[in-house]
């Protein structure tokens, strides 16, 4: 699990951009339907990097769909495996 998803060879998500995979970034007040998440998951489930991407995200990512797993899915897995999210968000001051 040493590679980061952006180091994968030709991941399917790289062909369409990131907006679909980060629905919660669009508008904090919007409630997203399961159908919107399923669109992103369908792409992930067809990708040869699905498992590697999902495992990386379980340990490193709090937002978005990665390897077909939503943020909620990954949080449940982390709780079950007793894993703490290792990413720290850094805010820069201007």
Tab-separated table of N, CA and C in Angstrom:
chain	number	residue	atom	x	y	z
A	1	UNK	N	0.830	-1.188	0.000
A	1	UNK	CA	0.000	0.000	0.000
A	1	UNK	C	0.880	1.259	0.000
A	2	UNK	N	1.960	1.216	-0.681
A	2	UNK	CA	2.875	2.347	-0.667
A	2	UNK	C	2.537	3.400	-1.719
A	3	UNK	N	1.843	2.995	-2.790
A	3	UNK	CA	1.523	3.967	-3.845
A	3	UNK	C	0.281	4.776	-3.487
A	4	UNK	N	0.324	6.023	-3.892
A	4	UNK	CA	-0.843	6.889	-3.747
A	4	UNK	C	-1.673	6.773	-5.023
A	5	UNK	N	-2.994	6.958	-4.933
A	5	UNK	CA	-3.847	6.783	-6.116
A	5	UNK	C	-3.416	7.596	-7.335
A	6	UNK	N	-2.869	8.770	-7.142
A	6	UNK	CA	-2.457	9.586	-8.293
A	6	UNK	C	-1.181	9.052	-8.938
A	7	UNK	N	-0.588	8.007	-8.352
A	7	UNK	CA	0.575	7.353	-8.941
A	7	UNK	C	0.194	6.102	-9.743
A	8	UNK	N	-1.083	5.735	-9.745
A	8	UNK	CA	-1.544	4.545	-10.470
A	8	UNK	C	-1.430	4.766	-11.974
A	9	UNK	N	-1.275	3.677	-12.698
A	9	UNK	CA	-1.209	3.738	-14.157
A	9	UNK	C	-2.634	3.760	-14.708
A	10	UNK	N	-3.003	4.844	-15.355
A	10	UNK	CA	-4.286	4.985	-16.044
A	10	UNK	C	-5.511	4.621	-15.217
A	11	UNK	N	-5.703	5.210	-14.027
A	11	UNK	CA	-6.926	4.924	-13.284
A	11	UNK	C	-8.126	5.497	-14.048
A	12	UNK	N	-9.253	4.826	-13.990
A	12	UNK	CA	-10.432	5.277	-14.733
A	12	UNK	C	-10.883	6.666	-14.315
A	13	UNK	N	-10.736	7.010	-13.047
A	13	UNK	CA	-11.203	8.320	-12.576
A	13	UNK	C	-10.434	9.465	-13.239
A	14	UNK	N	-9.211	9.219	-13.664
A	14	UNK	CA	-8.418	10.286	-14.281
A	14	UNK	C	-8.974	10.713	-15.631
A	15	UNK	N	-9.845	9.893	-16.191
A	15	UNK	CA	-10.421	10.207	-17.492
A	15	UNK	C	-11.610	11.156	-17.417
A	16	UNK	N	-12.171	11.360	-16.226
A	16	UNK	CA	-13.389	12.173	-16.139
A	16	UNK	C	-13.322	13.358	-15.187
A	17	UNK	N	-12.260	13.537	-14.469
A	17	UNK	CA	-12.168	14.642	-13.520
A	17	UNK	C	-12.621	14.226	-12.133
A	18	UNK	N	-12.521	15.144	-11.175
A	18	UNK	CA	-12.757	14.778	-9.778
A	18	UNK	C	-14.125	15.166	-9.224
A	19	UNK	N	-14.854	16.030	-9.888
A	19	UNK	CA	-16.115	16.527	-9.310
A	19	UNK	C	-17.055	15.405	-8.898
A	20	UNK	N	-17.205	14.403	-9.709
A	20	UNK	CA	-18.107	13.295	-9.412
A	20	UNK	C	-17.687	12.543	-8.148
A	21	UNK	N	-16.409	12.516	-7.846
A	21	UNK	CA	-15.898	11.760	-6.711
A	21	UNK	C	-15.874	12.569	-5.413
A	22	UNK	N	-16.118	13.869	-5.520
A	22	UNK	CA	-16.120	14.737	-4.343
A	22	UNK	C	-17.403	15.554	-4.312
A	23	UNK	N	-18.528	14.863	-4.244
A	23	UNK	CA	-19.829	15.520	-4.264
A	23	UNK	C	-20.000	16.486	-3.103
A	24	UNK	N	-19.463	16.136	-1.932
A	24	UNK	CA	-19.662	16.997	-0.775
A	24	UNK	C	-18.957	18.343	-0.907
A	25	UNK	N	-18.043	18.477	-1.840
A	25	UNK	CA	-17.365	19.754	-2.067
A	25	UNK	C	-18.239	20.766	-2.811
A	26	UNK	N	-19.273	20.299	-3.492
A	26	UNK	CA	-20.083	21.192	-4.319
A	26	UNK	C	-20.879	22.188	-3.491
A	27	UNK	N	-21.552	21.726	-2.453
A	27	UNK	CA	-22.398	22.595	-1.644
A	27	UNK	C	-22.689	21.885	-0.340
A	28	UNK	N	-22.247	22.446	0.764
A	28	UNK	CA	-22.393	21.784	2.048
A	28	UNK	C	-23.853	21.550	2.431
A	29	UNK	N	-24.772	22.323	1.877
A	29	UNK	CA	-26.178	22.204	2.246
A	29	UNK	C	-26.930	21.192	1.390
A	30	UNK	N	-26.317	20.714	0.334
A	30	UNK	CA	-26.979	19.788	-0.567
A	30	UNK	C	-26.914	18.373	-0.015
A	31	UNK	N	-28.028	17.681	-0.068
A	31	UNK	CA	-28.060	16.273	0.304
A	31	UNK	C	-27.951	15.482	-0.989
A	32	UNK	N	-26.987	14.599	-1.049
A	32	UNK	CA	-26.743	13.856	-2.275
A	32	UNK	C	-27.478	12.533	-2.251
A	33	UNK	N	-28.009	12.176	-3.371
A	33	UNK	CA	-28.750	10.921	-3.477
A	33	UNK	C	-27.784	9.755	-3.632
A	34	UNK	N	-28.286	8.593	-3.338
A	34	UNK	CA	-27.488	7.388	-3.542
A	34	UNK	C	-27.108	7.239	-5.006
A	35	UNK	N	-27.969	7.694	-5.902
A	35	UNK	CA	-27.677	7.588	-7.337
A	35	UNK	C	-26.419	8.361	-7.716
A	36	UNK	N	-26.236	9.538	-7.122
A	36	UNK	CA	-25.039	10.327	-7.433
A	36	UNK	C	-23.781	9.591	-6.980
A	37	UNK	N	-23.819	9.019	-5.782
A	37	UNK	CA	-22.671	8.254	-5.307
A	37	UNK	C	-22.461	7.000	-6.144
A	38	UNK	N	-23.544	6.388	-6.567
A	38	UNK	CA	-23.441	5.151	-7.355
A	38	UNK	C	-22.767	5.390	-8.700
A	39	UNK	N	-22.906	6.585	-9.249
A	39	UNK	CA	-22.222	6.896	-10.506
A	39	UNK	C	-20.711	6.815	-10.313
A	40	UNK	N	-20.225	7.420	-9.248
A	40	UNK	CA	-18.787	7.378	-8.959
A	40	UNK	C	-18.361	5.947	-8.633
A	41	UNK	N	-19.153	5.264	-7.828
A	41	UNK	CA	-18.806	3.904	-7.449
A	41	UNK	C	-18.759	2.966	-8.654
A	42	UNK	N	-19.638	3.166	-9.616
A	42	UNK	CA	-19.652	2.323	-10.812
A	42	UNK	C	-18.323	2.420	-11.555
A	43	UNK	N	-17.787	3.626	-11.641
A	43	UNK	CA	-16.487	3.819	-12.288
A	43	UNK	C	-15.396	3.123	-11.477
A	44	UNK	N	-15.416	3.317	-10.160
A	44	UNK	CA	-14.413	2.680	-9.297
A	44	UNK	C	-14.462	1.157	-9.407
A	45	UNK	N	-15.658	0.599	-9.406
A	45	UNK	CA	-15.794	-0.854	-9.425
A	45	UNK	C	-15.273	-1.467	-10.715
A	46	UNK	N	-15.158	-0.657	-11.774
A	46	UNK	CA	-14.631	-1.145	-13.052
A	46	UNK	C	-13.123	-0.943	-13.175
A	47	UNK	N	-12.537	-0.278	-12.213
A	47	UNK	CA	-11.117	0.089	-12.283
A	47	UNK	C	-10.230	-1.022	-11.720
A	48	UNK	N	-9.129	-1.256	-12.372
A	48	UNK	CA	-8.196	-2.294	-11.920
A	48	UNK	C	-7.475	-1.909	-10.625
A	49	UNK	N	-7.570	-0.652	-10.216
A	49	UNK	CA	-6.900	-0.172	-9.005
A	49	UNK	C	-7.852	-0.055	-7.813
A	50	UNK	N	-9.072	-0.563	-7.960
A	50	UNK	CA	-10.121	-0.395	-6.950
A	50	UNK	C	-9.660	-0.771	-5.540
A	51	UNK	N	-9.129	-1.953	-5.370
A	51	UNK	CA	-8.758	-2.437	-4.035
A	51	UNK	C	-7.615	-1.627	-3.440
A	52	UNK	N	-6.605	-1.377	-4.233
A	52	UNK	CA	-5.450	-0.604	-3.762
A	52	UNK	C	-5.863	0.819	-3.396
A	53	UNK	N	-6.720	1.403	-4.191
A	53	UNK	CA	-7.203	2.758	-3.952
A	53	UNK	C	-8.042	2.812	-2.667
A	54	UNK	N	-8.945	1.857	-2.509
A	54	UNK	CA	-9.800	1.815	-1.320
A	54	UNK	C	-8.964	1.648	-0.056
A	55	UNK	N	-7.991	0.752	-0.080
A	55	UNK	CA	-7.138	0.544	1.096
A	55	UNK	C	-6.351	1.802	1.440
A	56	UNK	N	-5.831	2.480	0.438
A	56	UNK	CA	-5.097	3.716	0.693
A	56	UNK	C	-6.024	4.734	1.364
A	57	UNK	N	-7.237	4.859	0.842
A	57	UNK	CA	-8.175	5.853	1.350
A	57	UNK	C	-8.655	5.539	2.764
A	58	UNK	N	-8.761	4.281	3.113
A	58	UNK	CA	-9.163	3.914	4.474
A	58	UNK	C	-8.197	4.518	5.481
A	59	UNK	N	-6.941	4.540	5.154
A	59	UNK	CA	-5.919	5.059	6.059
A	59	UNK	C	-5.656	6.558	5.900
A	60	UNK	N	-6.027	7.126	4.746
A	60	UNK	CA	-5.547	8.476	4.446
A	60	UNK	C	-6.573	9.508	4.012
A	61	UNK	N	-7.805	9.138	3.779
A	61	UNK	CA	-8.720	10.102	3.157
A	61	UNK	C	-10.070	10.153	3.867
A	62	UNK	N	-10.482	11.369	4.235
A	62	UNK	CA	-11.746	11.570	4.934
A	62	UNK	C	-12.880	12.022	4.038
A	63	UNK	N	-12.599	12.358	2.808
A	63	UNK	CA	-13.616	12.898	1.913
A	63	UNK	C	-13.625	12.158	0.582
A	64	UNK	N	-14.744	12.208	-0.109
A	64	UNK	CA	-14.844	11.691	-1.462
A	64	UNK	C	-15.059	10.193	-1.562
A	65	UNK	N	-15.181	9.742	-2.793
A	65	UNK	CA	-15.314	8.318	-3.116
A	65	UNK	C	-13.953	7.848	-3.638
A	66	UNK	N	-13.421	6.830	-2.997
A	66	UNK	CA	-12.113	6.263	-3.356
A	66	UNK	C	-12.259	4.753	-3.405
A	67	UNK	N	-11.894	4.136	-4.490
A	67	UNK	CA	-11.998	2.691	-4.602
A	67	UNK	C	-13.418	2.183	-4.412
A	68	UNK	N	-14.385	3.030	-4.717
A	68	UNK	CA	-15.782	2.657	-4.585
A	68	UNK	C	-16.360	2.868	-3.195
A	69	UNK	N	-15.562	3.313	-2.250
A	69	UNK	CA	-16.026	3.528	-0.881
A	69	UNK	C	-16.284	5.001	-0.616
A	70	UNK	N	-17.437	5.309	-0.026
A	70	UNK	CA	-17.743	6.682	0.375
A	70	UNK	C	-17.018	6.983	1.689
A	71	UNK	N	-17.023	8.244	2.084
A	71	UNK	CA	-16.416	8.629	3.362
A	71	UNK	C	-17.071	7.863	4.512
A	72	UNK	N	-18.380	7.688	4.445
A	72	UNK	CA	-19.105	6.944	5.485
A	72	UNK	C	-18.684	5.474	5.503
A	73	UNK	N	-18.543	4.865	4.329
A	73	UNK	CA	-18.081	3.477	4.238
A	73	UNK	C	-16.714	3.319	4.902
A	74	UNK	N	-15.815	4.239	4.572
A	74	UNK	CA	-14.450	4.146	5.111
A	74	UNK	C	-14.431	4.366	6.619
A	75	UNK	N	-15.266	5.267	7.114
A	75	UNK	CA	-15.340	5.502	8.563
A	75	UNK	C	-15.792	4.231	9.281
A	76	UNK	N	-16.750	3.528	8.711
A	76	UNK	CA	-17.223	2.270	9.308
A	76	UNK	C	-16.116	1.226	9.311
A	77	UNK	N	-15.377	1.145	8.231
A	77	UNK	CA	-14.262	0.189	8.146
A	77	UNK	C	-13.187	0.543	9.159
A	78	UNK	N	-12.873	1.830	9.276
A	78	UNK	CA	-11.868	2.253	10.259
A	78	UNK	C	-12.288	1.878	11.673
A	79	UNK	N	-13.555	2.101	12.001
A	79	UNK	CA	-14.035	1.727	13.335
A	79	UNK	C	-13.902	0.215	13.549
A	80	UNK	N	-14.307	-0.569	12.561
A	80	UNK	CA	-14.254	-2.028	12.673
A	80	UNK	C	-12.816	-2.537	12.810
A	81	UNK	N	-11.887	-1.878	12.128
A	81	UNK	CA	-10.480	-2.300	12.156
A	81	UNK	C	-9.658	-1.562	13.209
A	82	UNK	N	-10.301	-0.640	13.931
A	82	UNK	CA	-9.624	0.181	14.936
A	82	UNK	C	-8.461	0.961	14.317
A	83	UNK	N	-8.769	1.661	13.225
A	83	UNK	CA	-7.789	2.459	12.487
A	83	UNK	C	-8.091	3.934	12.689
A	84	UNK	N	-7.077	4.712	12.932
A	84	UNK	CA	-7.224	6.158	13.000
A	84	UNK	C	-6.827	6.764	11.670
A	85	UNK	N	-7.591	7.741	11.207
A	85	UNK	CA	-7.275	8.438	9.960
A	85	UNK	C	-5.966	9.178	10.141
A	86	UNK	N	-5.027	8.989	9.221
A	86	UNK	CA	-3.686	9.556	9.376
A	86	UNK	C	-3.524	10.924	8.741
A	87	UNK	N	-4.489	11.367	7.960
A	87	UNK	CA	-4.370	12.659	7.273
A	87	UNK	C	-4.666	13.781	8.242
A	88	UNK	N	-3.838	14.789	8.204
A	88	UNK	CA	-4.141	15.993	8.959
A	88	UNK	C	-4.356	17.109	7.959
A	89	UNK	N	-5.439	17.820	8.111
A	89	UNK	CA	-5.739	18.915	7.193
A	89	UNK	C	-4.965	20.145	7.628
A	90	UNK	N	-4.285	20.750	6.702
A	90	UNK	CA	-3.484	21.927	6.987
A	90	UNK	C	-4.136	23.139	6.348
A	91	UNK	N	-4.389	24.141	7.132
A	91	UNK	CA	-4.931	25.385	6.617
A	91	UNK	C	-3.812	26.399	6.495
A	92	UNK	N	-3.699	27.002	5.354
A	92	UNK	CA	-2.662	28.011	5.185
A	92	UNK	C	-3.263	29.383	5.448
A	93	UNK	N	-2.476	30.240	6.016
A	93	UNK	CA	-2.932	31.611	6.255
A	93	UNK	C	-2.320	32.510	5.210
A	94	UNK	N	-3.102	33.444	4.750
A	94	UNK	CA	-2.619	34.358	3.715
A	94	UNK	C	-2.421	35.721	4.282
